[in-house]
XYZ file of C-alpha atoms in Angstrom:
732
model
C 0.016 0.028 -0.002
C 1.445 3.388 -0.994
C 1.998 6.130 1.615
C -0.845 8.520 2.005
C -3.591 6.190 0.673
C -6.700 5.875 2.803
C -7.869 2.483 4.139
C -11.267 1.399 2.817
C -14.166 0.824 5.125
C -14.477 -2.501 6.737
C -17.739 -3.097 4.967
C -15.957 -3.242 1.536
C -12.834 -5.143 2.487
C -14.444 -8.488 1.777
C -16.120 -7.482 -1.476
C -19.003 -9.840 -2.370
C -17.914 -12.477 0.217
C -20.822 -14.057 2.067
C -20.244 -15.523 5.476
C -20.937 -19.313 5.599
C -24.299 -20.240 7.178
C -24.186 -21.075 10.801
C -23.864 -24.557 12.066
C -26.719 -26.256 13.876
C -26.685 -25.813 17.627
C -26.979 -28.697 20.097
C -30.572 -29.875 20.223
C -31.565 -28.393 16.750
C -32.536 -30.738 13.945
C -31.581 -28.427 11.117
C -28.866 -30.056 8.965
C -26.559 -27.439 7.359
C -25.968 -27.713 3.648
C -23.778 -30.676 2.495
C -23.852 -32.431 5.874
C -24.365 -36.170 5.945
C -27.842 -37.166 7.061
C -27.728 -40.896 6.441
C -25.186 -43.574 5.406
C -26.289 -46.999 4.152
C -23.747 -49.640 3.155
C -24.143 -53.264 1.993
C -21.362 -55.835 2.257
C -18.827 -53.016 2.449
C -15.559 -53.987 4.219
C -16.476 -55.221 7.700
C -20.193 -54.545 7.337
C -22.257 -57.768 6.583
C -25.521 -57.231 4.731
C -27.165 -53.825 4.806
C -26.301 -51.336 7.605
C -27.750 -47.912 8.192
C -26.043 -45.088 10.119
C -28.022 -41.913 10.860
C -25.761 -39.127 12.285
C -27.108 -36.010 13.879
C -26.864 -32.406 12.530
C -24.156 -31.412 15.014
C -20.943 -33.040 16.192
C -20.983 -36.848 15.920
C -18.607 -39.245 17.629
C -18.179 -42.952 16.708
C -16.706 -45.036 19.532
C -15.944 -48.731 19.643
C -13.170 -51.287 19.950
C -10.958 -52.302 16.965
C -12.628 -54.183 14.170
C -16.111 -52.761 14.786
C -16.213 -50.705 11.581
C -15.024 -47.227 12.462
C -12.433 -46.977 9.672
C -14.879 -48.816 7.342
C -17.356 -46.040 7.934
C -14.758 -43.380 7.017
C -13.844 -45.367 3.844
C -17.512 -45.595 2.933
C -17.876 -41.882 3.091
C -14.859 -41.319 0.919
C -15.646 -44.027 -1.638
C -19.403 -43.332 -1.678
C -18.902 -39.638 -2.338
C -16.529 -40.060 -5.333
C -13.206 -39.635 -3.527
C -10.074 -41.459 -4.736
C -9.061 -44.569 -2.667
C -5.548 -42.978 -2.569
C -6.965 -40.356 -0.113
C -7.465 -43.152 2.441
C -3.893 -44.319 2.504
C -5.191 -47.894 2.192
C -5.633 -50.262 -0.734
C -6.120 -48.741 -4.220
C -8.029 -51.711 -5.641
C -11.780 -51.506 -5.195
C -11.997 -55.230 -4.641
C -10.449 -54.637 -1.202
C -13.544 -52.671 -0.192
C -15.935 -55.584 -0.908
C -16.552 -57.830 1.991
C -14.519 -61.052 1.783
C -16.455 -63.769 0.030
C -18.745 -61.330 -1.769
C -18.670 -60.154 -5.334
C -20.496 -56.773 -4.934
C -21.140 -53.970 -2.505
C -22.796 -50.639 -2.501
C -22.977 -47.406 -0.533
C -25.769 -44.842 -0.260
C -25.109 -41.471 1.329
C -27.680 -38.689 1.855
C -26.399 -35.151 1.818
C -28.409 -32.292 3.182
C -29.432 -29.587 0.800
C -29.893 -27.017 3.630
C -33.115 -25.274 4.498
C -33.798 -24.131 0.950
C -32.649 -26.892 -1.408
C -33.526 -30.553 -1.815
C -31.435 -33.361 -0.310
C -29.102 -35.458 -2.534
C -28.789 -39.275 -2.338
C -25.538 -40.514 -3.834
C -25.371 -44.260 -4.497
C -22.390 -46.303 -5.736
C -22.626 -49.967 -6.758
C -19.314 -51.880 -6.906
C -19.330 -55.176 -8.749
C -16.520 -57.688 -9.105
C -16.552 -60.108 -12.007
C -14.311 -61.994 -14.461
C -14.231 -60.871 -18.030
C -14.048 -63.069 -21.167
C -10.247 -63.236 -20.846
C -10.387 -64.638 -17.377
C -9.212 -61.467 -15.709
C -10.853 -59.924 -12.595
C -12.566 -56.537 -13.302
C -14.320 -54.072 -11.009
C -17.178 -51.919 -12.246
C -18.792 -48.933 -10.546
C -22.322 -47.650 -11.279
C -23.321 -44.198 -9.893
C -26.717 -42.821 -9.189
C -27.861 -39.406 -7.878
C -31.341 -39.301 -6.456
C -32.016 -42.637 -8.230
C -30.940 -41.481 -11.732
C -27.867 -43.054 -13.371
C -24.946 -40.607 -13.406
C -21.196 -40.602 -14.109
C -18.386 -40.209 -11.638
C -17.716 -36.755 -13.102
C -21.283 -35.704 -12.188
C -20.751 -36.854 -8.623
C -17.498 -34.903 -8.446
C -19.223 -31.808 -9.750
C -21.947 -32.185 -7.104
C -19.337 -32.419 -4.327
C -17.567 -29.279 -5.745
C -20.839 -27.347 -5.752
C -21.521 -28.301 -2.158
C -17.925 -27.637 -1.044
C -17.255 -31.122 -0.038
C -13.445 -31.445 -0.142
C -12.414 -35.003 0.420
C -8.821 -34.137 -0.507
C -8.649 -31.428 2.258
C -7.163 -32.845 5.459
C -8.883 -30.090 7.466
C -12.292 -31.343 6.351
C -11.669 -35.059 5.846
C -8.934 -36.625 7.922
C -8.645 -40.462 7.691
C -6.640 -42.265 10.347
C -3.806 -43.140 7.973
C -3.351 -39.478 6.975
C -2.787 -38.086 10.512
C 0.961 -38.063 10.089
C 0.658 -36.141 6.828
C -1.754 -33.697 8.586
C 0.730 -33.133 11.397
C 3.469 -32.155 8.918
C 1.452 -29.170 7.562
C 3.025 -25.846 8.416
C 0.896 -22.921 9.807
C 0.456 -21.358 6.428
C -0.770 -24.572 4.898
C -3.113 -25.170 7.836
C -4.570 -21.690 7.488
C -5.199 -22.161 3.736
C -6.740 -25.664 4.108
C -8.931 -24.357 7.031
C -10.179 -21.439 4.861
C -11.130 -23.892 2.138
C -12.832 -26.198 4.629
C -14.937 -23.820 6.659
C -16.243 -21.527 3.941
C -16.686 -21.248 0.223
C -13.856 -20.452 -2.131
C -14.299 -16.645 -1.769
C -12.623 -16.558 1.625
C -9.565 -18.407 0.292
C -9.532 -16.226 -2.853
C -9.512 -13.007 -0.660
C -6.708 -14.462 1.350
C -4.707 -15.295 -1.748
C -5.450 -11.805 -3.085
C -4.197 -10.313 0.194
C -1.014 -12.321 -0.069
C -0.460 -11.301 -3.695
C -1.101 -7.668 -2.782
C 1.476 -7.856 0.013
C 3.962 -9.448 -2.321
C 3.295 -6.733 -4.941
C 3.645 -4.038 -2.307
C 7.037 -5.409 -1.127
C 8.133 -5.707 -4.698
C 7.183 -2.011 -5.404
C 8.828 -0.837 -2.283
C 12.005 -2.628 -3.003
C 11.936 -1.256 -6.638
C 11.479 2.233 -5.185
C 14.355 1.865 -2.769
C 16.532 0.607 -5.574
C 15.604 3.649 -7.679
C 16.458 6.006 -4.756
C 19.854 4.402 -4.338
C 20.434 4.623 -8.076
C 19.552 8.298 -8.026
C 22.039 9.071 -5.224
C 24.796 7.316 -7.033
C 23.965 9.171 -10.169
C 24.118 12.587 -8.457
C 27.425 11.774 -6.875
C 28.872 10.673 -10.185
C 27.472 13.933 -11.758
C 29.345 16.048 -9.122
C 32.548 14.089 -9.689
C 32.376 14.513 -13.415
C 31.658 18.326 -13.244
C 35.355 19.174 -12.612
C 36.347 16.710 -15.386
C 33.992 18.665 -17.679
C 35.615 21.968 -16.857
C 39.090 20.607 -17.455
C 37.942 19.265 -20.782
C 36.496 22.659 -21.837
C 39.809 24.384 -20.999
C 41.727 21.764 -22.931
C 39.427 22.250 -25.935
C 40.077 26.094 -25.859
C 43.868 25.578 -25.744
C 43.571 23.081 -28.621
C 41.820 25.694 -30.821
C 44.697 28.220 -30.106
C 47.289 25.542 -31.036
C 45.436 24.803 -34.335
C 45.507 28.587 -35.117
C 49.286 28.808 -34.521
C 49.873 25.680 -36.529
C 48.056 27.320 -39.462
C 50.232 30.452 -39.129
C 53.396 28.336 -39.115
C 52.376 26.683 -42.337
C 51.788 30.101 -43.998
C 55.218 31.391 -42.960
C 56.877 28.173 -44.243
C 55.031 28.600 -47.563
C 56.305 32.232 -47.957
C 59.901 31.154 -47.189
C 59.655 28.351 -49.798
C 58.385 30.876 -52.364
C 61.450 33.138 -51.762
C 63.901 30.183 -52.032
C 62.202 28.963 -55.248
C 62.717 32.446 -56.914
C 66.405 32.469 -55.917
C 66.984 28.904 -57.208
C 65.262 29.842 -60.510
C 67.627 32.737 -61.060
C 70.721 30.646 -60.254
C 69.450 27.997 -62.749
C 69.280 30.409 -65.632
C 72.762 31.735 -64.948
C 74.119 28.112 -64.748
C 72.615 27.242 -68.097
C 74.342 30.219 -69.763
C 77.672 29.251 -68.251
C 77.227 25.611 -69.433
C 76.651 26.702 -73.060
C 79.845 28.779 -72.939
C 81.933 25.853 -71.484
C 80.628 23.418 -74.152
C 81.733 25.646 -77.053
C 85.181 26.002 -75.515
C 85.478 22.222 -74.980
C 84.567 21.461 -78.622
C 87.502 23.550 -79.918
C 89.925 21.930 -77.447
C 89.051 18.237 -78.350
C 89.368 18.433 -82.203
C 93.195 17.370 -82.266
C 92.451 14.524 -79.814
C 89.764 13.132 -82.126
C 92.309 13.053 -85.090
C 94.804 11.115 -83.001
C 92.170 8.566 -81.933
C 91.338 7.859 -85.703
C 95.069 7.157 -86.416
C 95.188 4.732 -83.330
C 92.198 2.808 -84.715
C 93.835 2.324 -88.167
C 97.136 0.984 -86.539
C 95.079 -1.561 -84.427
C 93.398 -2.949 -87.555
C 96.822 -3.508 -89.228
C 98.184 -5.231 -86.078
C 95.225 -7.629 -85.983
C 95.679 -8.613 -89.704
C 99.340 -9.398 -89.032
C 98.401 -11.525 -86.009
C 95.906 -13.607 -88.083
C 98.508 -14.279 -90.690
C 101.090 -15.437 -88.086
C 98.515 -17.855 -86.512
C 97.825 -19.530 -89.893
C 101.581 -20.114 -90.338
C 101.836 -21.723 -86.869
C 98.901 -24.080 -87.585
C 100.562 -25.260 -90.843
C 103.841 -26.078 -89.060
C 101.928 -28.092 -86.351
C 100.125 -30.139 -88.948
C 103.344 -31.093 -90.691
C 104.926 -32.205 -87.382
C 101.878 -34.407 -86.505
C 102.061 -36.094 -89.851
C 105.628 -37.055 -89.239
C 104.751 -38.493 -85.835
C 102.009 -40.605 -87.351
C 104.278 -42.099 -89.976
C 106.766 -43.132 -87.269
C 103.982 -44.818 -85.177
C 102.747 -46.802 -88.270
C 106.226 -48.125 -88.757
C 106.479 -49.243 -85.174
C 103.063 -50.970 -85.326
C 103.986 -52.987 -88.416
C 107.116 -54.279 -86.783
C 105.039 -55.422 -83.684
C 102.333 -57.048 -85.924
C 104.931 -59.160 -87.601
C 106.195 -60.615 -84.305
C 102.606 -61.267 -83.187
C 101.767 -63.143 -86.388
C 104.540 -65.503 -85.684
C 103.183 -66.305 -82.317
C 99.607 -66.699 -83.576
C 100.763 -69.199 -86.194
C 102.222 -71.450 -83.495
C 98.978 -71.246 -81.393
C 96.715 -71.999 -84.467
C 98.642 -75.187 -85.128
C 97.913 -76.350 -81.651
C 94.285 -75.338 -81.817
C 93.878 -77.154 -85.165
C 94.981 -80.380 -83.546
C 92.395 -79.979 -80.723
C 89.586 -79.225 -83.284
C 90.356 -82.416 -85.155
C 90.044 -84.390 -81.979
C 86.696 -82.657 -81.109
C 85.364 -83.341 -84.632
C 86.062 -87.082 -84.173
C 84.233 -87.104 -80.837
C 81.191 -85.194 -82.343
C 80.897 -87.625 -85.172
C 80.845 -90.460 -82.649
C 78.024 -88.698 -80.613
C 75.969 -87.994 -83.742
C 76.189 -91.680 -84.718
C 75.028 -92.646 -81.225
C 72.243 -89.986 -80.869
C 68.647 -91.077 -82.024
C 67.338 -89.513 -85.196
C 63.797 -88.989 -83.724
C 61.771 -89.137 -80.394
C 60.409 -92.554 -79.246
C 57.070 -93.638 -80.560
C 55.562 -94.063 -77.107
C 56.309 -90.420 -76.280
C 54.648 -89.198 -79.508
C 51.599 -91.352 -78.870
C 51.260 -90.095 -75.281
C 51.562 -86.495 -76.564
C 48.740 -87.028 -79.093
C 46.632 -88.654 -76.307
C 47.229 -85.686 -73.994
C 46.394 -83.180 -76.754
C 43.084 -85.013 -77.304
C 42.300 -85.005 -73.505
C 43.164 -81.311 -73.277
C 40.773 -80.449 -76.120
C 38.056 -82.524 -74.383
C 38.663 -80.747 -71.099
C 38.618 -77.303 -72.804
C 35.287 -78.234 -74.513
C 33.905 -79.304 -71.079
C 34.875 -75.858 -69.595
C 33.206 -74.038 -72.425
C 30.016 -76.053 -71.954
C 29.979 -75.418 -68.196
C 30.583 -71.641 -68.816
C 27.668 -71.556 -71.279
C 25.482 -73.273 -68.681
C 26.597 -70.745 -66.022
C 25.785 -67.863 -68.362
C 22.269 -69.313 -68.949
C 21.751 -69.870 -65.180
C 22.851 -66.214 -64.516
C 20.394 -64.977 -67.111
C 17.647 -67.121 -65.474
C 18.576 -65.912 -62.036
C 18.564 -62.245 -63.154
C 15.184 -62.717 -64.731
C 13.901 -64.269 -61.421
C 15.340 -61.394 -59.430
C 13.639 -58.883 -61.717
C 10.313 -60.599 -61.345
C 10.700 -60.819 -57.563
C 11.428 -57.086 -57.442
C 8.344 -56.357 -59.544
C 6.194 -58.458 -57.164
C 7.736 -56.662 -54.120
C 6.776 -53.298 -55.632
C 3.206 -54.544 -56.205
C 3.080 -55.831 -52.613
C 4.541 -52.505 -51.342
C 1.870 -50.603 -53.183
C -0.778 -52.681 -51.507
C 0.816 -52.264 -48.091
C 0.744 -48.537 -48.647
C -3.002 -48.784 -48.038
C -2.185 -50.122 -44.580
C 0.163 -47.186 -43.953
C -2.534 -44.755 -44.856
C -4.947 -46.520 -42.568
C -2.367 -46.416 -39.778
C -2.076 -42.629 -40.229
C -5.830 -42.344 -39.749
C -5.709 -44.506 -36.590
C -2.776 -42.437 -35.326
C -4.874 -39.258 -35.543
C -7.628 -40.948 -33.583
C -5.333 -42.462 -30.984
C -1.870 -41.017 -30.621
C 0.988 -43.489 -30.167
C -0.525 -46.488 -32.031
C 1.932 -46.008 -34.949
C 4.844 -46.036 -32.502
C 3.576 -49.293 -30.982
C 3.122 -50.910 -34.400
C 6.638 -49.958 -35.492
C 8.146 -51.294 -32.314
C 6.408 -54.576 -32.826
C 7.699 -54.743 -36.409
C 11.269 -53.936 -35.357
C 11.350 -56.463 -32.513
C 9.682 -59.530 -34.044
C 12.729 -61.562 -33.016
C 11.976 -61.111 -29.303
C 8.548 -62.831 -29.542
C 8.016 -66.613 -29.430
C 4.950 -66.384 -31.742
C 3.364 -63.983 -34.143
C 2.135 -60.697 -32.834
C -0.780 -59.121 -34.739
C -2.285 -55.688 -34.625
C -3.621 -53.220 -34.413
C -6.653 -55.184 -35.465
C -7.678 -52.288 -37.755
C -4.650 -53.157 -40.017
C -5.405 -56.826 -40.075
C -8.972 -56.757 -41.535
C -10.389 -55.534 -44.850
C -14.097 -54.820 -45.488
C -15.962 -53.345 -48.438
C -17.357 -49.810 -48.107
C -20.848 -51.340 -47.883
C -20.137 -53.060 -44.551
C -17.202 -50.948 -43.140
C -19.569 -48.662 -41.243
C -21.371 -51.630 -39.555
C -18.104 -53.311 -38.582
C -16.408 -50.078 -37.257
C -19.529 -49.009 -35.311
C -19.812 -52.425 -33.612
C -16.209 -53.175 -32.731
C -15.204 -49.512 -32.031
C -12.035 -49.224 -29.944
C -11.172 -52.934 -30.467
C -9.589 -51.781 -33.749
C -6.593 -50.507 -31.699
C -6.076 -53.873 -29.823
C -2.985 -56.069 -30.347
C -3.145 -59.883 -30.414
C -0.576 -62.401 -29.180
C -0.522 -66.218 -29.283
C 0.997 -66.853 -25.844
C 1.257 -65.206 -22.454
C 4.997 -64.655 -22.661
C 4.584 -62.411 -25.759
C 1.751 -60.551 -24.025
C 3.964 -59.845 -20.984
C 6.752 -58.559 -23.276
C 4.524 -56.190 -25.168
C 2.520 -55.135 -22.065
C 5.778 -54.401 -20.204
C 7.014 -52.193 -22.997
C 3.700 -50.316 -23.159
C 3.893 -49.729 -19.408
C 7.451 -48.448 -19.556
C 6.583 -46.019 -22.406
C 3.229 -44.842 -21.241
C 4.474 -41.342 -20.646
C 5.626 -41.141 -24.219
C 2.550 -42.798 -25.807
C 0.062 -40.789 -23.667
C -2.573 -43.572 -24.260
C -3.331 -47.000 -22.997
C -3.324 -49.970 -25.397
C -4.857 -53.495 -24.883
C -3.003 -56.640 -25.571
C -5.132 -59.841 -25.995
C -3.883 -63.430 -25.963
C -5.754 -66.154 -27.888
C -4.456 -69.569 -26.963
C -7.091 -71.727 -28.652
C -6.981 -73.266 -32.116
C -6.884 -70.280 -34.472
C -7.949 -72.389 -37.460
C -11.137 -73.665 -35.811
C -14.303 -72.618 -37.640
C -16.370 -69.700 -36.244
C -19.576 -70.931 -34.542
C -22.777 -68.852 -34.508
C -24.688 -69.407 -31.248
C -27.909 -67.841 -32.624
C -27.702 -69.677 -35.922
C -26.036 -69.141 -39.258
C -27.122 -66.361 -41.540
C -28.638 -68.909 -43.958
C -31.182 -69.820 -41.204
C -32.690 -66.354 -41.509
C -32.091 -65.862 -45.272
C -35.802 -65.947 -45.951
C -36.220 -62.993 -43.704
C -33.639 -60.924 -45.623
C -30.526 -61.664 -43.479
C -27.426 -61.558 -45.713
C -24.442 -62.255 -43.357
C -23.307 -62.425 -39.823
C -20.861 -59.584 -38.941
C -17.879 -61.987 -38.872
C -18.556 -62.743 -42.587
C -18.429 -59.185 -43.936
C -14.619 -58.818 -43.667
C -11.544 -60.744 -44.611
C -8.278 -61.270 -42.799
C -5.020 -63.213 -43.416
C -5.151 -64.460 -39.809
C -8.216 -66.448 -38.642
C -7.285 -65.715 -35.086
C -8.441 -62.077 -35.584
C -12.030 -63.329 -36.154
C -11.923 -65.450 -33.017
C -10.697 -62.563 -30.923
C -13.441 -60.256 -32.279
C -16.050 -62.911 -31.633
C -14.949 -63.288 -28.075
C -14.589 -59.589 -27.312
C -17.381 -57.974 -29.392
C -19.678 -60.861 -30.179
C -19.660 -60.323 -33.957
C -20.741 -64.020 -34.441
C -24.130 -63.031 -32.882
C -24.702 -59.895 -35.014
C -26.493 -59.996 -38.325
C -26.585 -57.867 -41.415
C -29.881 -57.639 -43.309
C -31.041 -56.139 -46.578
C -32.589 -52.594 -46.395
C -36.137 -53.814 -47.036
C -36.171 -56.499 -44.373
C -38.381 -56.545 -41.274
C -36.219 -56.151 -38.185
C -39.048 -57.247 -35.890
C -39.497 -60.509 -37.762
C -35.781 -61.253 -37.640
C -35.571 -60.555 -33.917
C -38.685 -62.605 -33.158
C -37.291 -65.611 -35.210
C -34.171 -65.733 -33.048
C -34.015 -68.338 -30.154
C -35.284 -67.460 -26.745
C -32.784 -66.955 -23.913
C -32.057 -69.768 -21.378
C -33.529 -69.160 -17.946
C -31.182 -67.135 -15.809
C -29.181 -65.853 -18.793
C -29.738 -62.587 -20.615
C -29.580 -62.252 -24.406
C -28.771 -59.387 -26.752
C -29.711 -59.527 -30.412
C -28.315 -56.995 -32.928
C -29.158 -56.413 -36.539
C -27.588 -53.870 -38.905
C -29.688 -52.683 -41.809
C -29.300 -49.665 -44.097
C -27.866 -46.868 -41.935
C -29.262 -48.097 -38.574
C -28.400 -50.449 -35.803
C -31.267 -52.383 -34.059
C -30.740 -53.972 -30.692
C -33.072 -56.105 -28.539
C -31.906 -56.948 -24.963
C -33.704 -59.466 -22.792
C -32.803 -59.300 -19.095
C -31.499 -62.417 -17.313
C -33.586 -61.422 -14.179
C -36.824 -60.549 -15.902
C -37.277 -62.586 -19.225
C -40.508 -60.746 -19.875
C -38.893 -57.351 -19.841
C -37.245 -56.283 -23.188
C -35.122 -53.298 -24.192
C -35.354 -52.207 -27.757
C -33.050 -49.561 -29.230
C -32.331 -48.120 -32.687
C -29.126 -46.136 -33.325
C -27.669 -44.552 -36.400
C -24.591 -46.211 -37.858
C -21.526 -43.964 -37.940
C -19.679 -43.589 -41.252
C -16.475 -45.548 -41.308
C -13.319 -43.412 -41.078
C -10.677 -46.093 -40.407
C -11.768 -48.932 -42.615
C -12.675 -46.677 -45.577
C -9.042 -47.053 -46.796
C -9.312 -50.810 -46.594
C -8.222 -53.050 -49.419
C -10.877 -54.363 -51.821
C -11.946 -57.908 -50.990
C -10.594 -59.177 -54.323
C -7.245 -57.452 -53.579
C -6.699 -59.657 -50.591
C -6.796 -62.788 -52.765
C -4.575 -60.999 -55.277
C -2.094 -60.141 -52.504
C -2.136 -63.735 -51.288
C -1.520 -64.885 -54.891
C 1.363 -62.363 -55.268
C 2.889 -63.516 -51.979
C 2.661 -67.155 -53.092
C 4.106 -66.293 -56.448
C 6.922 -64.408 -54.745
C 7.700 -67.353 -52.509
C 7.830 -69.639 -55.554
C 10.098 -67.296 -57.444
C 12.410 -66.941 -54.406
C 12.541 -70.696 -54.172
C 13.505 -70.842 -57.914
C 16.060 -68.113 -57.357
C 17.616 -70.122 -54.458
C 17.666 -73.145 -56.726
C 19.396 -71.111 -59.426
C 21.877 -69.918 -56.905
C 22.593 -73.487 -55.790
C 22.917 -74.655 -59.446
C 25.225 -71.769 -60.192
C 27.412 -72.485 -57.195
C 27.580 -76.192 -58.186
C 28.438 -75.169 -61.766
C 31.256 -72.891 -60.456
C 32.735 -75.889 -58.596
C 32.458 -78.029 -61.665
C 34.016 -75.261 -63.862
C 36.784 -74.960 -61.342
C 37.465 -78.714 -61.349
C 37.347 -78.861 -65.167
C 39.718 -75.918 -65.438
C 42.111 -77.512 -63.038
C 42.061 -80.785 -65.043
C 42.525 -78.873 -68.312
C 45.441 -76.881 -66.879
C 47.028 -80.093 -65.550
C 46.761 -81.827 -68.955
C 48.202 -78.752 -70.646
C 51.244 -78.783 -68.307
C 51.787 -82.440 -69.041
C 51.580 -81.749 -72.827
C 54.005 -78.847 -72.472
C 56.508 -80.985 -70.531
C 56.321 -83.888 -72.938
C 56.643 -81.509 -75.964
C 59.682 -79.978 -74.364
C 61.294 -83.508 -73.952
C 60.600 -84.375 -77.596
C 61.881 -80.999 -78.773
C 64.946 -81.418 -76.612
C 65.744 -84.758 -78.248
C 65.355 -83.205 -81.710
C 67.271 -80.128 -80.764
C 70.191 -82.114 -79.300
C 70.955 -83.983 -82.666
C 70.689 -80.692 -84.564
C 73.004 -78.946 -82.090
C 75.606 -81.748 -82.358
C 75.466 -81.493 -86.209
C 75.785 -77.741 -86.075
C 78.677 -77.933 -83.709
C 80.366 -80.555 -85.927
C 80.012 -78.197 -88.935
C 81.530 -75.394 -86.941
C 84.555 -77.490 -85.802
C 85.045 -78.820 -89.339
C 84.996 -75.323 -90.813
C 87.530 -74.196 -88.288
C 89.800 -77.023 -89.214
C 89.636 -75.965 -92.809
C 90.511 -72.343 -91.976
């Protein structure tokens, strides 16, 4: 609050706040609004049968030893008025609040409406049963003043009447005393304000707190501004002297600039004077230079004449030098010719002596050559004239085998080429089929996008299942909406009837269900939705039975199909799951002109003690007839409009399913043929390798044998050639 403001009158401080109505005094029978007038429970916790508790309008005390139902009464008030079981600090499961050995319980609590409004009777029926999957399930049915209501409506009624079961100052169970003791004074004040009055008192309190916080914040901001102002003024005083000094410096700087300008002007005038003097000196110097040049020209004329004579003498001297050099070269040539003649004479004398020595050596060499010729003639006579016949025959045989092996290699290579062409053709056909199947599967992807918009996270679950198939023992299917296909004529019937079951996943064993359910639980914060996993352990290939009769039994009345017959699926287990969960084997589809009443009357009557629900879809309507198990005479007839399909509209046509199955079968057949071609190609490669090894081995043998035969022929020729050489040398 700012200084100087006036405080408002006490009458306006609380605004429109109305004080809560007074509580009933001792002895009065007036029940204040929202007080409990009566509590009735049946088979609730420790209470057996029906028990009625009627409290008074004032303070009520419940006394008794342990186990007499005091805490059970508190639990009945909380559970019966829509409070969460977590507020009690006991068990969270509703089954724990049903008397042991019983399968149902109920509470009925009467709240006072005050002196001006009617009282409210809130009833809650809790039933424990086992669903079709064998799992225990608890159901709650709510009523207000005998009319069926939802839990949300009960919560709104409690809010209107200021019943705060989550406020420990208004409702304090025994197990929450420790938590109540830990509340600090501020929390106690706030909770007490909420408990004893309406929300206006607490709002005013919060407004007062916010106003105080705002006031403190504004005060602190003002103090900060004051401190900032003081610091700014001090800084201003400190900088005033600096400003004066700066101003004086600026004045002196202007004077200095003026003097600098004067100095430049004086320097310019001095330079002008010097330039004029230098110009005068330059003109005088040019005149003196011209005079000196004319004098020099007269003095250098005799010198130039002498220089011409010197050049002439130098030319004569060079000519004499060239003539002398030619004479010297002629003398040197004559001397070298004399030296060469002397050397030739010495060489001839040496050659004569050498020829005498060579003659002696040649005689000795001739004797040796004659001996060698005799030996070569003997070796030629002993050497065979040709290779042995067996070696030649063996060589011919090896050549024939080599040609045969080479032909075998060519045959195998041709077969390999044919197999490769066949395999490439199979690969191309498989790829074409995969493209067709992928195009069909794109319909599933589009449908999955529609389901993702309706229930966020289902696409992520489906992708995780596809990526982790190796973790499951059996096949995991789902969501069911991707596993079925229906024509547009029946898609609306099917989607209306099975509803949210389209988002369920199906496993074939409990282990796979636990794996998928565990992952869903761990990622619930990311998925933001709950998903159901169903296990079907019976024979999936068993035929679907129709308890109320096949469609053909009612064909004369216009019945066309049962609902399980209007869609197709690659997995029969999907139909069994939908039959168990949604009863599509007991739902019929009739032509638009049929009589629904005749069809329902023609169906079998229910067995005593068991109810029966009969459903017929026709045109754009759903007709239902329900017969109670407790009152067979009473019937409930209903007609509802069929919602247009928005998930199954993108379903594959019924004939496309058979086409896809045919394509998948053809793809498997082609893949088997491709594997066979790969195996034949691998076997052919081994055969080709073995044939090439054999051919190469035969070729090596041929080459070795040819070399031996050629060596025999070459040896006789070499001996003959050597003999001719020796003989020619002896003749020389």
